[in-house]
mmCIF file of C-alpha atoms in Angstrom:
data_model
loop_
_atom_site.group_PDB
_atom_site.id
_atom_site.type_symbol
_atom_site.label_atom_id
_atom_site.label_comp_id
_atom_site.label_asym_id
_atom_site.label_seq_id
_atom_site.Cartn_x
_atom_site.Cartn_y
_atom_site.Cartn_z
ATOM 1 C CA MET A 6 -17.806 -12.182 -6.949
ATOM 2 C CA SER A 7 -19.162 -8.715 -6.254
ATOM 3 C CA ILE A 8 -18.523 -6.167 -9.018
ATOM 4 C CA LEU A 9 -19.266 -2.468 -8.647
ATOM 5 C CA PRO A 10 -19.913 -0.132 -11.603
ATOM 6 C CA ALA A 11 -16.676 0.943 -13.297
ATOM 7 C CA PHE A 12 -17.113 4.677 -12.734
ATOM 8 C CA GLU A 13 -18.348 4.392 -9.160
ATOM 9 C CA SER A 14 -16.026 5.599 -6.406
ATOM 10 C CA GLN A 15 -15.944 5.347 -2.634
ATOM 11 C CA THR A 16 -16.624 8.591 -0.832
ATOM 12 C CA ALA A 17 -15.760 7.654 2.745
ATOM 13 C CA LEU A 18 -12.307 6.957 4.119
ATOM 14 C CA LYS A 19 -11.754 3.426 5.378
ATOM 15 C CA PRO A 20 -11.531 3.701 9.181
ATOM 16 C CA LEU A 21 -8.302 2.849 10.959
ATOM 17 C CA ALA A 22 -8.494 -0.591 12.558
ATOM 18 C CA PHE A 23 -6.277 0.477 15.479
ATOM 19 C CA ASP A 24 -5.904 3.294 17.996
ATOM 20 C CA PRO A 25 -3.309 5.637 16.440
ATOM 21 C CA ALA A 26 -2.373 6.884 19.902
ATOM 22 C CA LYS A 27 -1.068 3.434 20.860
ATOM 23 C CA LEU A 28 1.489 2.711 18.162
ATOM 24 C CA ASN A 29 5.105 2.129 19.135
ATOM 25 C CA GLY A 30 7.309 4.879 17.698
ATOM 26 C CA LEU A 31 4.749 6.318 15.274
ATOM 27 C CA SER A 32 2.909 9.317 16.693
ATOM 28 C CA GLU A 33 -0.839 9.803 16.622
ATOM 29 C CA ARG A 34 -0.264 13.178 14.962
ATOM 30 C CA LEU A 35 1.689 11.550 12.134
ATOM 31 C CA ILE A 36 -0.805 8.738 11.565
ATOM 32 C CA ARG A 37 -3.856 10.986 11.631
ATOM 33 C CA SER A 38 -2.271 13.483 9.242
ATOM 34 C CA HIS A 39 -1.210 10.690 6.903
ATOM 35 C CA TRP A 40 -4.661 9.061 6.990
ATOM 36 C CA GLU A 41 -6.711 12.263 6.687
ATOM 37 C CA ASN A 42 -4.573 14.291 4.288
ATOM 38 C CA ASN A 43 -2.591 11.915 2.090
ATOM 39 C CA TYR A 44 -4.883 8.904 1.944
ATOM 40 C CA GLY A 45 -8.003 11.039 2.331
ATOM 41 C CA GLY A 46 -6.836 13.387 -0.387
ATOM 42 C CA SER A 47 -6.465 10.501 -2.804
ATOM 43 C CA VAL A 48 -9.915 9.122 -1.974
ATOM 44 C CA LYS A 49 -11.456 12.506 -2.786
ATOM 45 C CA ALA A 50 -9.319 13.021 -5.885
ATOM 46 C CA LEU A 51 -10.200 9.571 -7.234
ATOM 47 C CA GLY A 52 -13.874 10.423 -6.960
ATOM 48 C CA VAL A 53 -13.351 13.647 -8.912
ATOM 49 C CA VAL A 54 -11.292 11.886 -11.585
ATOM 50 C CA LYS A 55 -13.931 9.185 -12.084
ATOM 51 C CA LYS A 56 -16.629 11.828 -12.439
ATOM 52 C CA HIS A 57 -14.591 13.611 -15.106
ATOM 53 C CA LEU A 58 -13.889 10.320 -16.873
ATOM 54 C CA ALA A 59 -17.581 9.508 -17.148
ATOM 55 C CA GLU A 60 -18.307 12.987 -18.490
ATOM 56 C CA ALA A 61 -15.397 12.899 -20.932
ATOM 57 C CA LEU A 62 -16.378 9.465 -22.230
ATOM 58 C CA ALA A 63 -19.928 10.645 -22.867
ATOM 59 C CA ASN A 64 -18.604 13.578 -24.891
ATOM 60 C CA LYS A 65 -17.715 12.400 -28.406
ATOM 61 C CA ASP A 66 -15.542 15.493 -28.874
ATOM 62 C CA THR A 67 -13.139 14.646 -26.039
ATOM 63 C CA PRO A 68 -9.686 14.180 -27.624
ATOM 64 C CA PRO A 69 -8.071 10.811 -26.829
ATOM 65 C CA PHE A 70 -4.959 12.493 -25.393
ATOM 66 C CA ILE A 71 -7.106 14.421 -22.933
ATOM 67 C CA TYR A 72 -8.940 11.249 -21.948
ATOM 68 C CA ASN A 73 -5.640 9.447 -21.448
ATOM 69 C CA GLU A 74 -4.391 12.177 -19.117
ATOM 70 C CA LEU A 75 -7.444 11.483 -16.964
ATOM 71 C CA LYS A 76 -6.725 7.740 -17.156
ATOM 72 C CA ARG A 77 -3.156 8.378 -15.998
ATOM 73 C CA GLU A 78 -4.478 10.258 -12.982
ATOM 74 C CA HIS A 79 -7.008 7.460 -12.458
ATOM 75 C CA LEU A 80 -4.145 4.943 -12.317
ATOM 76 C CA LEU A 81 -2.139 7.019 -9.840
ATOM 77 C CA ARG A 82 -5.056 7.793 -7.524
ATOM 78 C CA THR A 83 -6.297 4.201 -7.556
ATOM 79 C CA GLY A 84 -2.833 2.992 -6.583
ATOM 80 C CA SER A 85 -2.613 5.542 -3.795
ATOM 81 C CA VAL A 86 -5.982 4.577 -2.317
ATOM 82 C CA VAL A 87 -5.370 0.832 -2.542
ATOM 83 C CA PHE A 88 -1.799 0.838 -1.224
ATOM 84 C CA HIS A 89 -2.671 3.224 1.616
ATOM 85 C CA GLU A 90 -5.511 0.951 2.697
ATOM 86 C CA TYR A 91 -3.224 -2.077 2.676
ATOM 87 C CA TYR A 92 -0.623 -0.073 4.589
ATOM 88 C CA PHE A 93 -2.905 1.130 7.357
ATOM 89 C CA ASP A 94 -4.542 -2.289 7.657
ATOM 90 C CA ASN A 95 -1.168 -3.928 8.330
ATOM 91 C CA LEU A 96 -0.359 -1.530 11.175
ATOM 92 C CA GLY A 97 -1.505 -1.731 14.795
ATOM 93 C CA GLY A 98 0.121 -4.994 15.840
ATOM 94 C CA ASP A 99 3.066 -5.909 18.055
ATOM 95 C CA GLY A 100 5.439 -6.639 15.192
ATOM 96 C CA LYS A 101 5.778 -10.319 16.070
ATOM 97 C CA ALA A 102 5.144 -12.687 13.187
ATOM 98 C CA GLY A 103 3.448 -15.978 14.005
ATOM 99 C CA ALA A 104 5.069 -19.341 13.403
ATOM 100 C CA SER A 105 2.973 -19.981 10.291
ATOM 101 C CA GLU A 106 3.831 -16.665 8.621
ATOM 102 C CA ARG A 107 7.493 -17.064 9.517
ATOM 103 C CA LYS A 108 7.618 -20.530 7.971
ATOM 104 C CA ILE A 109 5.875 -19.495 4.743
ATOM 105 C CA ILE A 110 8.216 -16.534 4.305
ATOM 106 C CA ALA A 111 11.284 -18.564 5.284
ATOM 107 C CA ASP A 112 10.372 -21.264 2.777
ATOM 108 C CA ALA A 113 10.224 -18.627 0.039
ATOM 109 C CA PHE A 114 13.368 -16.681 0.936
ATOM 110 C CA GLY A 115 15.576 -19.288 2.575
ATOM 111 C CA SER A 116 15.064 -17.706 5.986
ATOM 112 C CA PHE A 117 12.804 -15.127 7.601
ATOM 113 C CA ASP A 118 15.860 -12.949 8.275
ATOM 114 C CA THR A 119 16.778 -12.960 4.574
ATOM 115 C CA TRP A 120 13.296 -11.720 3.711
ATOM 116 C CA GLU A 121 13.434 -8.983 6.357
ATOM 117 C CA THR A 122 16.915 -7.896 5.305
ATOM 118 C CA GLU A 123 15.802 -7.431 1.701
ATOM 119 C CA PHE A 124 12.525 -5.721 2.645
ATOM 120 C CA ARG A 125 14.383 -3.258 4.870
ATOM 121 C CA ARG A 126 17.090 -2.656 2.259
ATOM 122 C CA ILE A 127 14.525 -1.774 -0.409
ATOM 123 C CA GLY A 128 12.916 0.651 2.020
ATOM 124 C CA ALA A 129 16.263 2.231 2.873
ATOM 125 C CA GLY A 130 16.936 2.722 -0.822
ATOM 126 C CA LEU A 131 13.658 4.607 -1.168
ATOM 127 C CA GLY A 132 14.383 6.825 1.840
ATOM 128 C CA GLY A 133 14.374 10.523 1.026
ATOM 129 C CA GLY A 134 12.276 9.957 -2.065
ATOM 130 C CA SER A 135 8.992 8.222 -2.688
ATOM 131 C CA GLY A 136 7.531 4.795 -3.262
ATOM 132 C CA TRP A 137 6.402 1.601 -1.600
ATOM 133 C CA VAL A 138 7.849 -1.722 -0.509
ATOM 134 C CA VAL A 139 5.518 -4.676 -1.009
ATOM 135 C CA LEU A 140 5.804 -8.301 -0.017
ATOM 136 C CA GLY A 141 3.509 -9.929 -2.541
ATOM 137 C CA TYR A 142 2.361 -13.262 -3.863
ATOM 138 C CA ASN A 143 2.544 -13.431 -7.646
ATOM 139 C CA ILE A 144 -0.348 -15.593 -8.825
ATOM 140 C CA HIS A 145 1.286 -16.026 -12.246
ATOM 141 C CA THR A 146 4.776 -17.118 -11.171
ATOM 142 C CA HIS A 147 3.562 -18.616 -7.848
ATOM 143 C CA GLN A 148 6.317 -16.822 -5.966
ATOM 144 C CA LEU A 149 6.477 -14.801 -2.790
ATOM 145 C CA GLU A 150 8.706 -11.786 -3.478
ATOM 146 C CA ASN A 151 9.565 -8.300 -2.246
ATOM 147 C CA TYR A 152 8.894 -5.555 -4.750
ATOM 148 C CA TRP A 153 10.219 -2.011 -5.213
ATOM 149 C CA LEU A 154 7.553 0.469 -6.330
ATOM 150 C CA ALA A 155 8.579 3.917 -7.529
ATOM 151 C CA ASP A 156 5.103 5.363 -7.102
ATOM 152 C CA HIS A 157 1.394 4.533 -6.983
ATOM 153 C CA ALA A 158 1.335 3.468 -10.634
ATOM 154 C CA HIS A 159 3.993 0.759 -10.466
ATOM 155 C CA GLY A 160 2.237 -2.202 -8.886
ATOM 156 C CA PRO A 161 3.785 -5.565 -9.806
ATOM 157 C CA ALA A 162 1.777 -7.562 -12.346
ATOM 158 C CA ALA A 163 -0.515 -10.368 -11.123
ATOM 159 C CA THR A 164 0.529 -9.799 -7.522
ATOM 160 C CA LEU A 165 -1.516 -9.822 -4.322
ATOM 161 C CA PRO A 166 -0.014 -7.523 -1.649
ATOM 162 C CA LEU A 167 0.638 -9.245 1.670
ATOM 163 C CA LEU A 168 2.620 -6.559 3.516
ATOM 164 C CA VAL A 169 2.899 -2.933 2.402
ATOM 165 C CA MET A 170 5.243 -0.215 3.693
ATOM 166 C CA ASP A 171 4.787 3.410 2.619
ATOM 167 C CA MET A 172 8.137 5.058 1.877
ATOM 168 C CA TYR A 173 6.845 8.456 0.805
ATOM 169 C CA GLU A 174 8.311 11.109 3.090
ATOM 170 C CA HIS A 175 4.850 12.005 4.362
ATOM 171 C CA ALA A 176 4.811 8.594 6.100
ATOM 172 C CA TYR A 177 7.636 9.519 8.477
ATOM 173 C CA GLN A 178 8.933 13.084 8.085
ATOM 174 C CA MET A 179 6.786 14.504 10.885
ATOM 175 C CA ASP A 180 8.319 12.071 13.408
ATOM 176 C CA TYR A 181 11.748 11.321 11.999
ATOM 177 C CA GLY A 182 12.698 14.055 9.559
ATOM 178 C CA ALA A 183 15.071 12.537 7.023
ATOM 179 C CA ALA A 184 15.892 9.529 9.241
ATOM 180 C CA ALA A 185 14.070 6.946 7.131
ATOM 181 C CA ALA A 186 15.901 4.029 8.789
ATOM 182 C CA ARG A 187 14.361 4.908 12.166
ATOM 183 C CA TYR A 188 10.915 4.942 10.571
ATOM 184 C CA ILE A 189 11.535 1.492 9.074
ATOM 185 C CA ASP A 190 12.453 0.227 12.554
ATOM 186 C CA ALA A 191 9.213 1.700 13.921
ATOM 187 C CA PHE A 192 7.192 0.211 11.066
ATOM 188 C CA PHE A 193 8.453 -3.277 11.905
ATOM 189 C CA LYS A 194 7.520 -2.810 15.570
ATOM 190 C CA ASN A 195 3.915 -2.106 14.572
ATOM 191 C CA ILE A 196 3.217 -4.712 11.885
ATOM 192 C CA GLN A 197 -0.171 -6.360 12.355
ATOM 193 C CA TRP A 198 0.831 -9.887 11.394
ATOM 194 C CA ASP A 199 -2.726 -11.166 11.814
ATOM 195 C CA ALA A 200 -3.660 -9.018 8.796
ATOM 196 C CA VAL A 201 -0.725 -10.427 6.854
ATOM 197 C CA ALA A 202 -1.753 -13.962 7.806
ATOM 198 C CA ALA A 203 -5.279 -13.326 6.543
ATOM 199 C CA ARG A 204 -3.897 -12.046 3.232
ATOM 200 C CA ILE A 205 -1.654 -15.085 2.915
ATOM 201 C CA ASP A 206 -4.642 -17.329 3.524
ATOM 202 C CA ALA A 207 -6.710 -15.502 0.897
ATOM 203 C CA ALA A 208 -3.822 -15.647 -1.588
ATOM 204 C CA SER A 209 -3.447 -19.390 -1.068
ATOM 205 C CA LYS A 210 -7.060 -19.858 -2.221
ATOM 206 C CA THR A 211 -6.626 -17.798 -5.386
ATOM 207 C CA ARG A 212 -6.473 -19.768 -8.610
ATOM 208 C CA VAL A 213 -5.558 -18.602 -12.117
#
């Protein structure tokens, strides 16, 4: 297991694994703005926060409440970076799940359609606001479930994300305005199920 120093932060944005000009129903302008400004902004902010944390920790006069405000921002920015990277990495496909992924999800939810119905419904409920929808494998309960996340700080405990959908308005407003349902349709058309399959495989090898 490779472990980096606690206060170290990435400085470069993770490149997109697909051509943003070739997505179905999601414009290149939207994707590039989302990647550069929203995700990129969080990468930069996380670096600044970690720098301030290291400095504040080294200063014995830093009040705990001030340090905890930095830790709150650390939590939010970390969530934003991680969930955005999962999100972009599961885009760029044709939206067609393979037989193996369909079976695993169907076994967990009763049917693949039941899973998709719930995933879409959670997203629709977040429309016009903010948050994430995550299909995750909980390594504590050993369940595959869909999760509602209010913001970057509310990741489900002991859960490995398998499919992530950004429901912040910046993920769709440029293309769809307030029509979040149309964005959800477009998201499903562009899911990179090979990435999901790789995450499922990695999750299946995780032991607690």
